[in-house]
mmCIF file of C-alpha atoms in Angstrom:
data_model
loop_
_atom_site.group_PDB
_atom_site.id
_atom_site.type_symbol
_atom_site.label_atom_id
_atom_site.label_comp_id
_atom_site.label_asym_id
_atom_site.label_seq_id
_atom_site.Cartn_x
_atom_site.Cartn_y
_atom_site.Cartn_z
ATOM 1 C CA MET A 7 5.447 -38.442 -84.570
ATOM 2 C CA LYS A 8 6.449 -41.980 -85.061
ATOM 3 C CA PHE A 9 3.312 -43.608 -83.558
ATOM 4 C CA THR A 10 1.023 -41.391 -85.731
ATOM 5 C CA ARG A 11 2.850 -42.611 -88.807
ATOM 6 C CA VAL A 12 2.740 -46.378 -87.603
ATOM 7 C CA LEU A 13 -1.076 -46.073 -87.123
ATOM 8 C CA VAL A 14 -1.469 -44.812 -90.645
ATOM 9 C CA VAL A 15 0.568 -47.670 -91.962
ATOM 10 C CA ALA A 16 -1.243 -50.100 -89.691
ATOM 11 C CA ALA A 17 -4.650 -48.847 -91.003
ATOM 12 C CA THR A 18 -3.532 -49.443 -94.522
ATOM 13 C CA VAL A 19 -2.149 -52.846 -93.731
ATOM 14 C CA ALA A 20 -5.266 -53.861 -91.814
ATOM 15 C CA ALA A 21 -7.372 -53.159 -94.709
ATOM 16 C CA ALA A 22 -5.371 -55.655 -96.748
ATOM 17 C CA VAL A 23 -5.156 -58.079 -93.855
ATOM 18 C CA VAL A 24 -8.970 -58.454 -93.818
ATOM 19 C CA ILE A 25 -8.946 -60.310 -97.060
ATOM 20 C CA ALA A 26 -6.372 -62.851 -95.865
ATOM 21 C CA PRO A 27 -7.026 -66.521 -96.733
ATOM 22 C CA GLN A 28 -7.388 -67.555 -93.195
ATOM 23 C CA PRO A 29 -10.028 -65.477 -91.433
ATOM 24 C CA ALA A 30 -10.536 -65.264 -87.735
ATOM 25 C CA LEU A 31 -12.312 -68.180 -86.365
ATOM 26 C CA ALA A 32 -14.048 -66.441 -83.526
ATOM 27 C CA ILE A 33 -14.381 -63.020 -81.869
ATOM 28 C CA PRO A 34 -11.314 -62.393 -79.956
ATOM 29 C CA SER A 35 -11.258 -63.605 -76.270
ATOM 30 C CA GLY A 36 -8.702 -60.943 -75.508
ATOM 31 C CA ALA A 37 -10.888 -57.828 -76.073
ATOM 32 C CA GLY A 38 -9.787 -55.264 -73.490
ATOM 33 C CA TRP A 39 -6.201 -56.424 -73.401
ATOM 34 C CA SER A 40 -3.330 -54.089 -74.445
ATOM 35 C CA GLY A 41 0.193 -53.029 -73.596
ATOM 36 C CA SER A 42 2.569 -50.217 -74.572
ATOM 37 C CA TRP A 43 5.654 -48.187 -73.792
ATOM 38 C CA LYS A 44 6.844 -45.142 -75.581
ATOM 39 C CA TYR A 45 9.382 -42.223 -75.187
ATOM 40 C CA THR A 46 7.227 -39.067 -75.497
ATOM 41 C CA GLY A 47 10.520 -37.059 -75.313
ATOM 42 C CA GLY A 48 14.206 -37.530 -74.775
ATOM 43 C CA THR A 49 13.685 -37.724 -71.032
ATOM 44 C CA SER A 50 10.072 -38.867 -70.634
ATOM 45 C CA ILE A 51 8.461 -42.269 -71.126
ATOM 46 C CA GLN A 52 5.028 -43.742 -70.514
ATOM 47 C CA VAL A 53 4.178 -47.450 -69.848
ATOM 48 C CA THR A 54 0.575 -48.751 -69.953
ATOM 49 C CA LEU A 55 -1.179 -52.191 -69.459
ATOM 50 C CA ASP A 56 -4.753 -53.091 -69.569
ATOM 51 C CA VAL A 57 -6.908 -56.116 -68.841
ATOM 52 C CA PRO A 58 -10.652 -56.054 -68.264
ATOM 53 C CA GLY A 59 -11.124 -54.681 -64.759
ATOM 54 C CA ALA A 60 -7.631 -53.354 -64.201
ATOM 55 C CA LYS A 61 -5.300 -50.688 -65.630
ATOM 56 C CA LEU A 62 -1.707 -49.502 -65.124
ATOM 57 C CA VAL A 63 -0.249 -46.154 -66.207
ATOM 58 C CA ALA A 64 3.354 -45.535 -65.326
ATOM 59 C CA ASN A 65 4.916 -42.120 -66.068
ATOM 60 C CA GLY A 66 8.705 -41.980 -66.001
ATOM 61 C CA TRP A 67 11.753 -39.710 -66.340
ATOM 62 C CA ASP A 68 14.889 -40.769 -67.957
ATOM 63 C CA ALA A 69 18.205 -38.988 -67.055
ATOM 64 C CA LEU A 70 20.757 -40.491 -69.303
ATOM 65 C CA GLY A 71 19.482 -44.010 -68.774
ATOM 66 C CA VAL A 72 18.740 -43.693 -64.985
ATOM 67 C CA ARG A 73 14.885 -43.946 -64.868
ATOM 68 C CA ALA A 74 12.281 -43.200 -62.193
ATOM 69 C CA PHE A 75 8.588 -43.848 -62.359
ATOM 70 C CA VAL A 76 5.235 -42.934 -60.707
ATOM 71 C CA LEU A 77 2.728 -45.719 -61.046
ATOM 72 C CA ASN A 78 -1.028 -45.343 -61.034
ATOM 73 C CA VAL A 79 -2.798 -48.657 -60.559
ATOM 74 C CA SER A 80 -6.627 -48.634 -61.156
ATOM 75 C CA ASP A 81 -9.536 -51.125 -60.376
ATOM 76 C CA THR A 82 -11.983 -50.514 -63.107
ATOM 77 C CA ALA A 83 -14.578 -53.142 -62.412
ATOM 78 C CA ALA A 84 -17.326 -53.677 -59.627
ATOM 79 C CA ASP A 85 -16.535 -57.386 -59.367
ATOM 80 C CA GLY A 86 -15.135 -57.628 -55.769
ATOM 81 C CA LYS A 87 -11.656 -58.068 -57.064
ATOM 82 C CA CYS A 88 -8.461 -55.932 -57.002
ATOM 83 C CA ALA A 89 -6.034 -54.679 -59.613
ATOM 84 C CA TYR A 90 -2.464 -55.976 -59.049
ATOM 85 C CA VAL A 91 0.856 -54.915 -60.336
ATOM 86 C CA LYS A 92 4.307 -56.510 -60.064
ATOM 87 C CA TRP A 93 6.879 -53.927 -61.134
ATOM 88 C CA THR A 94 10.517 -55.201 -61.679
ATOM 89 C CA ALA A 95 13.268 -52.610 -62.135
ATOM 90 C CA ALA A 96 15.938 -52.107 -59.623
ATOM 91 C CA ALA A 97 13.938 -54.453 -57.420
ATOM 92 C CA THR A 98 10.608 -56.197 -57.559
ATOM 93 C CA THR A 99 7.586 -54.488 -55.817
ATOM 94 C CA GLU A 100 3.931 -55.338 -55.649
ATOM 95 C CA HIS A 101 1.016 -52.992 -55.566
ATOM 96 C CA TRP A 102 -2.849 -53.311 -55.409
ATOM 97 C CA ALA A 103 -5.804 -51.139 -55.980
ATOM 98 C CA CYS A 104 -9.219 -52.501 -54.709
ATOM 99 C CA GLY A 105 -12.683 -51.128 -55.364
ATOM 100 C CA ASN A 106 -14.314 -50.050 -58.613
ATOM 101 C CA GLY A 107 -12.886 -46.622 -59.548
ATOM 102 C CA THR A 108 -10.000 -46.812 -57.055
ATOM 103 C CA THR A 109 -6.556 -45.698 -58.215
ATOM 104 C CA VAL A 110 -3.616 -45.987 -56.112
ATOM 105 C CA GLN A 111 -0.507 -43.803 -56.958
ATOM 106 C CA VAL A 112 2.920 -45.221 -56.070
ATOM 107 C CA SER A 113 5.882 -42.877 -56.015
ATOM 108 C CA GLY A 114 9.252 -43.123 -54.317
ATOM 109 C CA LEU A 115 10.274 -46.259 -56.187
ATOM 110 C CA PRO A 116 14.053 -46.545 -56.493
ATOM 111 C CA THR A 117 15.601 -45.441 -59.727
ATOM 112 C CA SER A 118 17.075 -47.981 -62.074
ATOM 113 C CA THR A 119 19.249 -48.417 -65.025
ATOM 114 C CA ASN A 120 17.761 -51.856 -65.728
ATOM 115 C CA ALA A 121 15.210 -53.096 -68.215
ATOM 116 C CA ILE A 122 11.663 -53.059 -66.800
ATOM 117 C CA THR A 123 9.090 -55.729 -66.702
ATOM 118 C CA ALA A 124 5.531 -54.894 -65.591
ATOM 119 C CA VAL A 125 2.904 -57.371 -64.900
ATOM 120 C CA LEU A 126 -0.794 -56.397 -64.519
ATOM 121 C CA CYS A 127 -3.404 -58.915 -63.041
ATOM 122 C CA ARG A 128 -6.776 -59.226 -61.456
ATOM 123 C CA ASP A 129 -6.546 -60.454 -57.876
ATOM 124 C CA SER A 130 -8.713 -61.483 -54.996
ATOM 125 C CA THR A 131 -9.249 -59.062 -52.068
ATOM 126 C CA ALA A 132 -7.167 -61.621 -50.086
ATOM 127 C CA HIS A 133 -4.239 -61.061 -52.560
ATOM 128 C CA ASN A 134 -3.849 -64.727 -53.240
ATOM 129 C CA ASN A 135 -5.581 -65.488 -56.595
ATOM 130 C CA LYS A 136 -3.978 -63.698 -59.504
ATOM 131 C CA THR A 137 -5.628 -64.241 -62.894
ATOM 132 C CA ASN A 138 -5.842 -62.521 -66.270
ATOM 133 C CA CYS A 139 -2.133 -61.465 -66.158
ATOM 134 C CA ASN A 140 -0.738 -59.214 -68.860
ATOM 135 C CA VAL A 141 2.965 -58.252 -69.203
ATOM 136 C CA ILE A 142 5.155 -55.683 -71.001
ATOM 137 C CA ASP A 143 8.893 -55.365 -71.215
ATOM 138 C CA VAL A 144 10.818 -52.054 -71.471
ATOM 139 C CA PRO A 145 14.464 -52.190 -72.625
ATOM 140 C CA SER A 146 17.171 -50.268 -70.749
ATOM 141 C CA SER A 147 18.346 -47.043 -72.238
ATOM 142 C CA TYR A 148 21.372 -47.033 -70.107
ATOM 143 C CA THR A 149 22.985 -49.728 -72.164
ATOM 144 C CA ASP A 150 21.709 -48.194 -75.411
ATOM 145 C CA ASP A 151 21.097 -44.445 -75.458
ATOM 146 C CA PHE A 152 19.469 -44.701 -78.840
ATOM 147 C CA ILE A 153 16.519 -46.229 -77.115
ATOM 148 C CA ARG A 154 15.725 -42.720 -75.676
ATOM 149 C CA THR A 155 14.840 -41.322 -79.039
ATOM 150 C CA GLU A 156 11.483 -39.602 -78.860
ATOM 151 C CA GLY A 157 8.812 -41.800 -80.673
ATOM 152 C CA ASN A 158 10.647 -45.073 -80.060
ATOM 153 C CA GLY A 159 8.416 -47.704 -78.429
ATOM 154 C CA ALA A 160 6.130 -50.604 -78.936
ATOM 155 C CA HIS A 161 2.391 -51.268 -78.435
ATOM 156 C CA TRP A 162 -0.177 -53.998 -79.070
ATOM 157 C CA ARG A 163 -3.882 -54.447 -78.501
ATOM 158 C CA TYR A 164 -6.714 -56.850 -79.029
ATOM 159 C CA TYR A 165 -9.535 -55.542 -81.071
ATOM 160 C CA ASP A 166 -12.993 -55.261 -79.545
ATOM 161 C CA GLY A 167 -15.447 -57.095 -81.852
ATOM 162 C CA TYR A 168 -13.366 -56.395 -84.997
ATOM 163 C CA SER A 169 -14.185 -58.901 -87.749
ATOM 164 C CA GLY A 170 -10.690 -59.152 -89.224
ATOM 165 C CA GLU A 171 -7.467 -59.972 -87.294
ATOM 166 C CA ASP A 172 -7.768 -60.613 -83.650
ATOM 167 C CA TRP A 173 -4.883 -58.273 -82.499
ATOM 168 C CA GLY A 174 -2.234 -55.838 -83.845
ATOM 169 C CA ALA A 175 1.217 -55.101 -82.588
ATOM 170 C CA TRP A 176 3.504 -52.136 -83.598
ATOM 171 C CA ILE A 177 7.245 -51.602 -82.994
ATOM 172 C CA THR A 178 8.985 -48.244 -83.709
ATOM 173 C CA ILE A 179 12.843 -48.052 -83.493
ATOM 174 C CA GLY A 180 14.430 -44.961 -85.237
ATOM 175 C CA ASN A 181 13.155 -44.946 -88.936
ATOM 176 C CA VAL A 182 12.062 -48.554 -88.807
ATOM 177 C CA ASP A 183 8.521 -49.916 -88.088
ATOM 178 C CA LEU A 184 7.495 -53.614 -87.649
ATOM 179 C CA ASP A 185 3.795 -54.129 -87.629
ATOM 180 C CA TYR A 186 2.386 -57.617 -87.073
ATOM 181 C CA PHE A 187 -1.147 -58.786 -86.880
ATOM 182 C CA GLY A 188 -2.503 -62.104 -85.553
ATOM 183 C CA TRP A 189 -5.379 -64.621 -85.722
ATOM 184 C CA ASP A 190 -5.611 -66.789 -82.597
ATOM 185 C CA ASP A 191 -6.431 -70.643 -82.892
ATOM 186 C CA SER A 192 -5.778 -70.578 -86.596
ATOM 187 C CA PRO A 193 -5.128 -73.470 -86.852
ATOM 188 C CA ALA A 194 -6.206 -74.697 -83.399
ATOM 189 C CA GLY A 195 -3.673 -74.152 -80.763
ATOM 190 C CA GLN A 196 -1.610 -71.724 -83.006
ATOM 191 C CA ARG A 197 -1.585 -68.060 -84.041
ATOM 192 C CA TRP A 198 -1.400 -67.213 -87.613
ATOM 193 C CA ILE A 199 0.543 -63.977 -88.207
ATOM 194 C CA GLN A 200 1.091 -61.476 -91.049
ATOM 195 C CA SER A 201 3.683 -58.720 -90.811
ATOM 196 C CA TRP A 202 5.099 -55.781 -92.487
ATOM 197 C CA LEU A 203 8.590 -54.054 -92.191
ATOM 198 C CA THR A 204 8.635 -50.339 -93.115
ATOM 199 C CA VAL A 205 11.967 -48.617 -93.633
ATOM 200 C CA PHE A 206 11.940 -44.823 -93.711
ATOM 201 C CA GLY A 207 15.299 -44.249 -95.283
ATOM 202 C CA PRO A 208 18.001 -43.767 -95.493
ATOM 203 C CA THR A 209 18.638 -46.454 -93.049
ATOM 204 C CA CYS A 210 18.798 -50.230 -92.633
ATOM 205 C CA GLY A 211 16.200 -52.314 -90.699
ATOM 206 C CA SER A 212 15.026 -55.760 -89.881
ATOM 207 C CA GLY A 213 11.930 -57.415 -88.686
ATOM 208 C CA THR A 214 11.626 -60.824 -87.204
ATOM 209 C CA ILE A 215 8.730 -63.022 -85.782
ATOM 210 C CA LEU A 216 10.498 -65.176 -83.316
ATOM 211 C CA ASN A 217 9.796 -68.935 -82.742
ATOM 212 C CA ALA A 218 7.866 -68.904 -86.028
ATOM 213 C CA THR A 219 7.038 -71.928 -88.248
ATOM 214 C CA PRO A 220 8.046 -71.301 -91.027
ATOM 215 C CA ALA A 221 10.790 -68.747 -90.065
ATOM 216 C CA SER A 222 9.729 -65.252 -90.797
ATOM 217 C CA THR A 223 12.384 -62.519 -91.059
ATOM 218 C CA LEU A 224 13.224 -59.724 -93.395
ATOM 219 C CA THR A 225 16.188 -57.208 -93.760
ATOM 220 C CA ASN A 226 16.189 -54.159 -95.969
ATOM 221 C CA CYS A 227 18.278 -51.111 -96.557
ATOM 222 C CA SER A 228 16.571 -48.059 -98.140
ATOM 223 C CA GLN A 229 17.455 -44.528 -99.335
ATOM 224 C CA GLY A 230 13.651 -43.710 -99.166
ATOM 225 C CA ASP A 231 10.426 -45.165 -97.874
ATOM 226 C CA LEU A 232 10.260 -48.995 -98.328
ATOM 227 C CA ILE A 233 7.397 -51.314 -97.229
ATOM 228 C CA ASP A 234 7.730 -55.138 -97.469
ATOM 229 C CA ASN A 235 5.705 -57.932 -96.088
ATOM 230 C CA LEU A 236 7.398 -60.759 -94.162
ATOM 231 C CA PRO A 237 6.440 -64.405 -94.906
ATOM 232 C CA ASN A 238 3.198 -65.500 -93.295
ATOM 233 C CA THR A 239 3.734 -67.720 -90.321
ATOM 234 C CA ASN A 240 2.447 -69.544 -87.277
ATOM 235 C CA VAL A 241 3.513 -69.329 -83.667
ATOM 236 C CA THR A 242 2.531 -71.143 -80.592
ATOM 237 C CA GLY A 243 1.972 -69.265 -77.386
ATOM 238 C CA THR A 244 3.531 -65.735 -76.959
ATOM 239 C CA ALA A 245 3.909 -63.907 -80.243
ATOM 240 C CA TRP A 246 7.388 -62.209 -80.072
ATOM 241 C CA GLY A 247 8.503 -59.630 -82.658
ATOM 242 C CA THR A 248 11.868 -57.919 -82.954
ATOM 243 C CA ALA A 249 12.672 -54.756 -84.954
ATOM 244 C CA CYS A 250 16.189 -53.430 -85.472
ATOM 245 C CA THR A 251 17.845 -50.444 -87.181
ATOM 246 C CA TRP A 252 21.451 -49.497 -88.077
ATOM 247 C CA ALA A 253 23.244 -47.005 -90.313
ATOM 248 C CA ILE A 254 23.035 -47.667 -94.094
ATOM 249 C CA ARG A 255 26.758 -47.263 -94.966
ATOM 250 C CA ALA A 256 28.670 -47.239 -91.705
ATOM 251 C CA LEU A 257 31.346 -49.890 -91.140
ATOM 252 C CA ASN A 258 30.206 -52.218 -88.433
ATOM 253 C CA PRO A 259 27.484 -49.866 -87.209
ATOM 254 C CA PRO A 260 25.776 -50.511 -83.913
ATOM 255 C CA LYS A 261 22.452 -52.221 -84.181
ATOM 256 C CA HIS A 262 19.513 -51.005 -82.082
ATOM 257 C CA CYS A 263 16.729 -53.363 -81.326
ATOM 258 C CA ILE A 264 13.193 -53.531 -79.572
ATOM 259 C CA LYS A 265 11.480 -56.717 -78.690
ATOM 260 C CA LEU A 266 7.767 -57.016 -78.019
ATOM 261 C CA ARG A 267 5.779 -60.044 -76.794
ATOM 262 C CA VAL A 268 1.983 -60.290 -77.312
ATOM 263 C CA PRO A 269 0.752 -62.850 -74.587
ATOM 264 C CA GLU A 270 -2.247 -65.059 -75.003
ATOM 265 C CA PRO A 271 -5.153 -63.927 -72.843
ATOM 266 C CA SER A 272 -5.784 -66.262 -69.928
#
């Protein structure tokens, strides 16, 4: 399974990251934040989002790029607030779950060939004060059927009390993994990022940290396993990563890409 392999790589990388020259300046403020999507089979996909006090789990079915989902929205804190989800696919719908331990299941949503954006927030019981909003994007598989490959996906999470990097992010697209790890407010107002591109050959792959200063990108083609680290860099605000794969020898081969954003907790 791709994600099992990524986690092994990430664990190895994280061990190296701990000795980085710019350690985390504080315990992460984003503990409890995470997001993911993954194809668990050629026709099945799961999307998750977490913030402290709220959770989204969306299970979907993909028929040649036409996707349908059942959403489970959960309020997980006794704080007098609600869990809120804005789900954008064929159209935009909004859903709430209010009361600690309450889960609302939403089915009957329209099918869609579009990319999906899901937003999870905490909200007041009056539904007029949304805070702590987390977001995940899921690309369309209708426009690129390679996206439906089992194991393809992306996930990220903040670490809970971990003394090294504040958060980690992992993208898997075919035989290419891009893993990137961040320190928030290092220096103040910026996020310092280390990243690794793993190409499980034979294939070509690229990894890019977008909006990076300095630019951080790497492309490699490999007949076998190859692991390279991208230049260390800083970003301000959302940490975007993009991983791509294409055939090693084909003439003008199609390129397949996944883009993942790691928002700053608010």
